[in-house]
Amino acid sequence: MNATVMSDDSLGQQSVVDYKKKQKQRKALAYLYYEGNSTLAQLTKMLHGSVPSVTGLIEELIDDQWVSPIGIAIGSNGRRPVLFGLNTKRNYIAILDVSTHDTKVLLMDARRNLVFREDYPFRIVDNPTFLPSLVQCFRNALATSGLSDSDILAIGISMPGLIDAHRSLNLTYKSLNPANTSLANWFSKQTGKPVYLINDTKATVLGESRFGRAKGKKQVLAINIDWGVGLGIVVNGEVFQGASGFAGELGHIQVDPAGELCHCGKIGCLNTITSASALVSRAKRDILAGQPSKLAGFRERIEELDIDELILAAQQDDMYAIQILNEAGFQLGKGLSVAISLLNPEMIVVDGILAKASTFILTSIEQAIRQYCLGDFQNDLRIEVTQLNGAANWLGTHAYVMENSIATL
């Protein structure tokens, strides 16, 4: 039997060829993910390749179940070309959206279509039992959805707190981190799937940047006004992490030196004035103290008062509720003015729970920015409210997982 021995040079050349092919396959997948279904001619032009070579690349991706032919392109001139898109029968992404008020498990296909959702009443707590509960939620959702374990490509976990991007640890909720390993590695061992951890606000700004108001913009801020206040930063089209992944903690800049104690241990943080939890706490105190308002009906059942009721009262022209939201907007604008002066964005996107109160907070945000920012910073600045209706976080987490999954091909 004759054996063929390849030289080191031949092996090196083969490695380069394989590397270039993988790079083109990754680029093709990213293009199909963000741009949608495409013809072979469009992919060939995008990859700057020949029709035979690109045909071979796509055939391999079809064999690997990443891509599938999905139909014929619309048109009437001659033979109509075949359209190719990401395979929606495989490579589902599980998204675990963890917050301070609930947990959602979503299963989405490769084209970002939601195929299953389950909401759970438990919220993130600084407790070592939280992670096993989160694993059980994932398993329950998978069993209920009808999908098999082999259908899941990877898991994305979005949660609040200081997420150490390098070590995959949550430094705010420290007891969540398993001993001697990262949070993502521990979760991966429990589920048998690659796991990617991302801060909720960074997921939100990634969703807005890729699919929302900020699509195509290079310098963007997304303020996520939820039970805390976070700031997502896009610089040159990419999410800015900072040295450890902590960039954007706007909620912990001091705006009131004589203010309330924040859960971080500092005094007068923006979170203590403008977060949804701070607004609800203030409203409860004022209503119990006799504040005239449509919310006075909650005086005997004060624990039922929540942010949705506060916003509803404002929408019904309750002056007290309007005043609270206006003041919150002004303080948010004051804090944003610092970020604007440092980063000079072209757009700010308002997201989170208080996006529903945009009628009452946007004007006061703009007033504060006019008061505290140099005029030249405002010339090319637009402030917009999200159009993604609460989905920015999920879409951003999906994009984060897909980008990482494609990069590991």
Coordinates of C-alpha atoms in Angstrom, one line a residue:
M1 CA 0.0 0.0 0.0
N2 CA 1.4 3.4 -1.0
A3 CA 1.3 6.2 1.6
T4 CA 1.3 9.9 0.6
V5 CA 3.4 12.0 2.9
M6 CA 2.6 15.8 3.0
S7 CA 5.4 18.2 3.6
D8 CA 5.3 20.9 6.3
D9 CA 4.8 23.5 3.6
S10 CA 1.9 21.5 2.1
L11 CA 0.3 21.3 5.6
G12 CA 0.8 25.0 6.1
Q13 CA -0.8 25.9 2.8
Q14 CA -3.7 23.6 3.5
S15 CA -4.2 25.3 6.9
V16 CA -4.2 28.7 5.3
V17 CA -6.8 27.5 2.7
D18 CA -9.0 26.0 5.4
Y19 CA -8.7 29.2 7.5
K20 CA -9.7 31.4 4.6
K21 CA -12.6 29.1 3.8
K22 CA -13.8 29.2 7.4
Q23 CA -13.5 33.0 7.4
K24 CA -15.7 33.2 4.3
Q25 CA -18.3 30.8 5.8
R26 CA -18.4 32.9 9.0
K27 CA -18.9 36.0 6.9
A28 CA -21.7 34.4 4.9
L29 CA -23.5 33.3 8.0
A30 CA -23.2 36.8 9.6
Y31 CA -24.5 38.3 6.4
L32 CA -27.5 35.9 6.3
Y33 CA -28.1 36.6 10.0
Y34 CA -28.2 40.4 9.7
E35 CA -29.3 41.0 6.1
G36 CA -31.7 38.1 5.6
N37 CA -32.3 35.7 2.8
S38 CA -29.9 36.0 -0.2
T39 CA -29.2 34.6 -3.6
L40 CA -26.0 32.9 -4.5
A41 CA -25.2 36.0 -6.7
Q42 CA -25.6 38.3 -3.7
L43 CA -23.4 36.1 -1.5
T44 CA -20.8 35.9 -4.2
K45 CA -20.6 39.6 -4.6
M46 CA -20.4 40.1 -0.8
L47 CA -17.6 37.6 -0.4
H48 CA -15.7 38.8 -3.5
G49 CA -15.4 35.2 -4.6
S50 CA -16.2 33.1 -7.7
V51 CA -19.6 31.4 -8.2
P52 CA -18.1 27.8 -8.0
S53 CA -16.2 28.6 -4.7
V54 CA -19.1 30.2 -3.0
T55 CA -21.4 27.5 -4.2
G56 CA -19.1 25.0 -2.5
L57 CA -19.1 27.1 0.7
I58 CA -22.9 27.2 0.8
E59 CA -23.2 23.5 0.1
E60 CA -21.0 22.7 3.1
L61 CA -23.1 25.0 5.3
I62 CA -26.2 23.2 4.1
D63 CA -24.6 19.8 4.9
D64 CA -23.8 21.2 8.4
Q65 CA -27.5 22.3 8.8
W66 CA -26.6 26.0 9.2
V67 CA -28.2 27.1 5.9
S68 CA -31.1 25.9 3.8
P69 CA -32.6 26.8 0.5
I70 CA -35.9 28.5 1.2
G71 CA -37.5 29.3 -2.1
I72 CA -37.2 31.3 -5.3
A73 CA -36.4 35.0 -5.5
I74 CA -39.2 37.3 -6.7
G75 CA -38.8 38.4 -10.3
S76 CA -39.8 37.7 -13.9
N77 CA -36.6 38.2 -15.9
G78 CA -35.4 34.8 -17.0
R79 CA -34.7 32.0 -14.6
R80 CA -35.3 33.1 -11.0
P81 CA -32.5 32.3 -8.5
V82 CA -32.8 30.2 -5.4
L83 CA -32.9 32.1 -2.1
F84 CA -30.7 30.8 0.8
G85 CA -31.3 31.6 4.5
L86 CA -30.4 30.4 8.0
N87 CA -31.9 27.0 8.8
T88 CA -34.9 27.5 11.2
K89 CA -35.2 23.8 12.0
R90 CA -31.9 23.7 13.8
N91 CA -29.6 25.9 15.9
Y92 CA -32.2 27.4 18.3
I93 CA -30.9 29.8 20.9
A94 CA -32.2 29.7 24.5
I95 CA -32.3 33.1 26.1
L96 CA -32.6 33.5 29.9
D97 CA -33.7 37.0 30.6
V98 CA -33.1 37.5 34.3
S99 CA -34.1 40.7 36.1
T100 CA -34.8 42.1 39.5
H101 CA -38.6 41.4 39.2
D102 CA -38.9 38.1 37.1
T103 CA -37.2 35.6 34.9
K104 CA -38.1 34.8 31.3
V105 CA -37.0 31.8 29.2
L106 CA -37.3 32.3 25.5
L107 CA -36.4 29.9 22.7
M108 CA -35.7 31.6 19.3
D109 CA -34.7 30.2 16.0
A110 CA -31.7 31.3 14.0
R111 CA -33.7 34.0 12.3
R112 CA -34.8 35.5 15.6
N113 CA -38.3 34.2 15.5
L114 CA -39.7 33.6 19.0
V115 CA -41.0 30.0 19.1
F116 CA -41.5 29.6 22.9
R117 CA -41.7 31.8 26.0
E118 CA -42.3 31.1 29.6
D119 CA -42.3 33.7 32.4
Y120 CA -41.3 32.7 36.0
P121 CA -42.1 34.8 39.1
F122 CA -38.7 34.5 40.7
R123 CA -36.2 37.3 40.5
I124 CA -32.4 37.5 40.7
V125 CA -31.3 37.3 44.3
D126 CA -27.8 37.2 45.9
N127 CA -28.3 33.5 46.8
P128 CA -26.4 30.4 45.7
T129 CA -29.7 28.5 45.1
F130 CA -30.6 30.9 42.2
L131 CA -28.4 29.2 39.5
P132 CA -29.8 25.7 40.1
S133 CA -33.3 27.2 39.9
L134 CA -32.4 28.9 36.6
V135 CA -31.1 25.5 35.2
Q136 CA -34.4 24.0 36.1
C137 CA -36.3 26.8 34.4
F138 CA -34.3 26.1 31.2
R139 CA -35.0 22.3 31.4
N140 CA -38.7 22.9 32.0
A141 CA -39.0 25.3 29.1
L142 CA -37.2 22.8 26.8
A143 CA -39.5 20.0 27.8
T144 CA -42.7 22.1 27.4
S145 CA -41.6 23.6 24.1
G146 CA -41.4 20.2 22.3
L147 CA -37.8 21.0 21.2
S148 CA -35.1 18.4 21.9
D149 CA -31.8 19.1 23.6
S150 CA -30.0 18.6 20.2
D151 CA -32.0 21.5 18.7
I152 CA -30.3 24.0 21.0
L153 CA -27.1 25.5 19.7
A154 CA -26.3 27.7 22.8
I155 CA -27.6 29.6 25.7
G156 CA -27.5 33.3 26.4
I157 CA -28.0 34.6 29.9
S158 CA -28.8 38.3 30.3
M159 CA -28.8 39.7 33.9
P160 CA -28.2 42.9 35.8
G161 CA -25.1 43.7 37.8
L162 CA -21.4 44.2 37.1
I163 CA -20.6 41.4 34.7
D164 CA -16.9 40.7 34.4
A165 CA -16.6 40.1 30.7
H166 CA -13.3 38.3 31.0
R167 CA -14.0 35.9 33.8
S168 CA -17.8 35.6 33.2
L169 CA -18.7 36.5 36.8
N170 CA -21.4 38.7 38.3
L171 CA -19.6 41.0 40.8
T172 CA -22.8 42.6 42.1
Y173 CA -24.6 39.3 43.0
K174 CA -21.4 37.6 44.2
S175 CA -23.0 34.5 45.7
L176 CA -24.2 33.5 42.3
N177 CA -20.7 32.8 41.2
P178 CA -19.7 29.1 41.7
A179 CA -16.4 28.3 43.4
N180 CA -13.4 27.8 41.2
T181 CA -15.1 28.4 37.9
S182 CA -17.0 31.0 35.9
L183 CA -20.8 31.3 36.0
A184 CA -21.0 30.5 32.3
N185 CA -18.8 27.4 32.6
W186 CA -20.8 26.1 35.5
F187 CA -24.1 26.6 33.6
S188 CA -22.5 25.0 30.6
K189 CA -21.6 21.9 32.5
Q190 CA -25.1 21.6 33.9
T191 CA -26.7 21.9 30.4
G192 CA -24.1 20.5 28.0
K193 CA -24.4 23.7 25.9
P194 CA -22.1 26.7 25.3
V195 CA -23.3 29.5 27.6
Y196 CA -22.7 33.2 27.1
L197 CA -23.3 35.8 29.8
I198 CA -24.0 39.4 29.1
N199 CA -25.1 42.4 31.2
D200 CA -28.8 43.3 30.5
T201 CA -28.1 46.9 29.4
K202 CA -25.3 45.8 27.1
A203 CA -27.7 43.3 25.6
T204 CA -30.3 46.1 25.2
V205 CA -27.9 48.5 23.4
L206 CA -26.7 45.6 21.1
G207 CA -30.3 44.9 20.2
E208 CA -31.0 48.6 19.4
S209 CA -27.8 48.9 17.5
R210 CA -28.4 45.8 15.3
F211 CA -32.1 45.8 14.9
G212 CA -33.7 49.0 16.3
R213 CA -33.6 52.8 16.2
A214 CA -29.8 52.8 16.2
K215 CA -29.2 50.4 13.3
G216 CA -26.4 51.7 11.1
K217 CA -25.3 54.3 13.7
K218 CA -21.7 54.4 14.9
Q219 CA -21.9 56.4 18.1
V220 CA -24.9 55.5 20.3
L221 CA -26.1 55.6 23.9
A222 CA -29.0 53.5 25.0
I223 CA -30.4 54.3 28.5
N224 CA -32.1 51.3 30.0
I225 CA -34.5 52.7 32.7
D226 CA -35.7 49.7 34.5
W227 CA -35.6 48.9 38.2
G228 CA -32.1 50.3 38.0
V229 CA -30.6 52.7 35.4
G230 CA -28.0 51.4 33.0
L231 CA -26.3 52.9 30.0
G232 CA -25.3 50.9 26.9
I233 CA -22.5 52.5 24.8
V234 CA -21.8 51.8 21.1
V235 CA -18.5 53.2 19.8
N236 CA -17.7 52.8 16.1
G237 CA -20.6 50.4 15.7
E238 CA -19.5 48.0 18.5
V239 CA -20.6 47.7 22.1
F240 CA -18.1 49.4 24.4
Q241 CA -17.2 47.1 27.4
G242 CA -14.5 49.0 29.2
A243 CA -11.4 47.3 30.7
S244 CA -13.5 44.7 32.8
G245 CA -16.9 45.0 31.1
F246 CA -18.3 47.5 33.5
A247 CA -18.6 50.6 31.2
G248 CA -22.0 52.3 31.4
E249 CA -23.0 52.2 35.0
L250 CA -24.8 55.5 34.8
G251 CA -27.1 54.7 37.6
H252 CA -24.2 54.9 40.1
I253 CA -23.0 58.4 39.4
Q254 CA -23.8 60.8 42.2
V255 CA -26.5 63.4 41.5
D256 CA -27.5 64.3 45.1
P257 CA -24.7 64.4 47.7
A258 CA -27.4 64.7 50.4
G259 CA -29.6 62.0 48.9
E260 CA -30.6 58.5 49.8
L261 CA -28.3 55.5 50.4
C262 CA -28.0 53.3 47.2
H263 CA -27.8 49.5 47.4
C264 CA -24.2 49.9 46.1
G265 CA -23.3 51.7 49.4
K266 CA -22.9 55.2 47.9
I267 CA -25.1 58.2 48.6
G268 CA -27.4 59.9 46.1
C269 CA -26.8 57.7 43.0
L270 CA -29.0 58.4 40.0
N271 CA -30.6 55.0 40.7
T272 CA -32.0 56.4 44.0
I273 CA -34.0 59.1 42.1
T274 CA -34.9 57.9 38.7
S275 CA -35.2 54.0 38.7
A276 CA -38.6 52.5 38.6
S277 CA -38.1 51.1 42.1
A278 CA -37.1 54.6 43.4
L279 CA -40.2 56.2 41.8
V280 CA -42.5 53.6 43.3
S281 CA -41.0 54.0 46.7
R282 CA -41.4 57.7 46.6
A283 CA -45.0 57.5 45.5
K284 CA -45.8 55.1 48.3
R285 CA -44.3 57.4 50.9
D286 CA -46.1 60.4 49.5
I287 CA -49.5 58.7 49.2
L288 CA -49.3 57.4 52.8
A289 CA -48.4 60.9 53.9
G290 CA -51.6 62.3 52.3
Q291 CA -50.5 63.5 48.9
P292 CA -53.5 64.4 46.8
S293 CA -53.5 62.2 43.7
K294 CA -55.6 59.6 41.8
L295 CA -53.2 57.2 43.4
A296 CA -54.7 57.9 46.8
G297 CA -56.9 54.9 46.2
F298 CA -53.9 52.7 47.0
R299 CA -53.5 54.1 50.5
E300 CA -55.2 51.1 52.1
R301 CA -53.4 48.6 49.8
I302 CA -50.1 50.4 49.2
E303 CA -48.1 47.3 48.3
E304 CA -50.2 47.0 45.1
L305 CA -48.9 50.3 43.8
D306 CA -46.4 49.7 41.0
I307 CA -44.8 51.6 38.2
D308 CA -47.6 50.7 35.7
E309 CA -50.1 52.4 38.0
L310 CA -48.0 55.4 38.3
I311 CA -47.6 55.8 34.5
L312 CA -51.4 55.2 34.1
A313 CA -52.2 58.0 36.5
A314 CA -49.9 60.3 34.6
Q315 CA -51.7 59.3 31.3
Q316 CA -55.0 60.2 33.1
D317 CA -53.6 63.8 33.8
D318 CA -52.8 63.2 37.4
M319 CA -50.5 66.2 38.2
Y320 CA -48.6 64.4 41.0
A321 CA -47.7 61.5 38.8
I322 CA -46.8 63.8 35.9
Q323 CA -44.6 65.8 38.3
I324 CA -42.7 62.7 39.5
L325 CA -42.0 61.5 36.0
N326 CA -41.0 65.0 34.8
E327 CA -38.5 65.3 37.7
A328 CA -37.1 61.8 37.0
G329 CA -36.6 62.8 33.3
F330 CA -34.8 66.0 34.3
Q331 CA -32.4 64.0 36.6
L332 CA -31.9 61.4 33.8
G333 CA -31.0 64.2 31.4
K334 CA -28.6 65.7 33.9
G335 CA -26.8 62.3 34.2
L336 CA -26.9 61.8 30.5
S337 CA -25.2 65.2 30.0
V338 CA -22.1 63.8 31.5
A339 CA -22.1 60.9 29.1
I340 CA -22.8 63.2 26.1
S341 CA -19.9 65.5 27.0
L342 CA -17.6 62.5 27.2
L343 CA -18.7 60.4 24.3
N344 CA -20.4 62.8 21.8
P345 CA -23.1 60.4 20.6
E346 CA -25.2 60.9 17.5
M347 CA -28.3 59.2 19.1
I348 CA -29.7 58.3 22.5
V349 CA -32.3 55.6 22.6
V350 CA -34.6 55.4 25.7
D351 CA -35.5 51.9 26.6
G352 CA -36.8 49.9 29.6
I353 CA -39.9 50.2 31.7
L354 CA -40.0 54.0 31.7
A355 CA -40.0 54.0 27.9
K356 CA -43.8 53.7 28.3
A357 CA -43.7 57.1 30.1
S358 CA -41.8 58.8 27.3
T359 CA -44.5 61.4 26.9
F360 CA -43.6 62.7 30.3
I361 CA -39.9 62.2 30.5
L362 CA -38.5 63.1 27.1
T363 CA -39.1 66.8 27.2
S364 CA -37.5 67.1 30.7
I365 CA -34.5 65.0 29.5
E366 CA -34.1 67.4 26.6
Q367 CA -34.4 70.4 28.9
A368 CA -31.7 69.1 31.2
I369 CA -29.4 68.3 28.3
R370 CA -29.9 71.9 27.0
Q371 CA -29.0 73.2 30.4
Y372 CA -26.0 71.1 31.2
C373 CA -24.4 70.4 27.8
L374 CA -22.6 72.7 25.4
G375 CA -24.7 73.6 22.4
D376 CA -22.3 72.1 19.9
F377 CA -22.8 68.6 21.4
Q378 CA -26.5 68.9 20.7
N379 CA -26.4 69.8 17.0
D380 CA -26.2 66.3 15.6
L381 CA -27.8 64.5 18.6
R382 CA -31.2 62.8 18.3
I383 CA -33.1 61.3 21.3
E384 CA -35.5 58.5 20.4
V385 CA -37.7 56.1 22.2
T386 CA -37.3 52.4 21.4
Q387 CA -39.5 50.8 18.8
L388 CA -38.7 47.2 19.8
N389 CA -41.4 47.0 22.5
G390 CA -39.3 45.4 25.2
A391 CA -37.5 43.0 22.8
A392 CA -34.2 44.8 22.6
N393 CA -32.7 42.8 25.4
W394 CA -33.7 39.4 23.8
L395 CA -32.6 40.5 20.3
G396 CA -29.3 41.7 21.7
T397 CA -28.7 38.5 23.7
H398 CA -29.6 36.5 20.6
A399 CA -27.1 38.5 18.5
Y400 CA -24.4 38.1 21.1
V401 CA -24.8 34.4 21.2
M402 CA -25.0 34.0 17.4
E403 CA -21.9 36.2 16.8
N404 CA -19.9 34.1 19.3
S405 CA -21.3 30.9 17.9
I406 CA -20.4 31.8 14.4
A407 CA -16.9 32.9 15.5
T408 CA -16.2 29.5 16.9
L409 CA -17.0 27.6 13.7

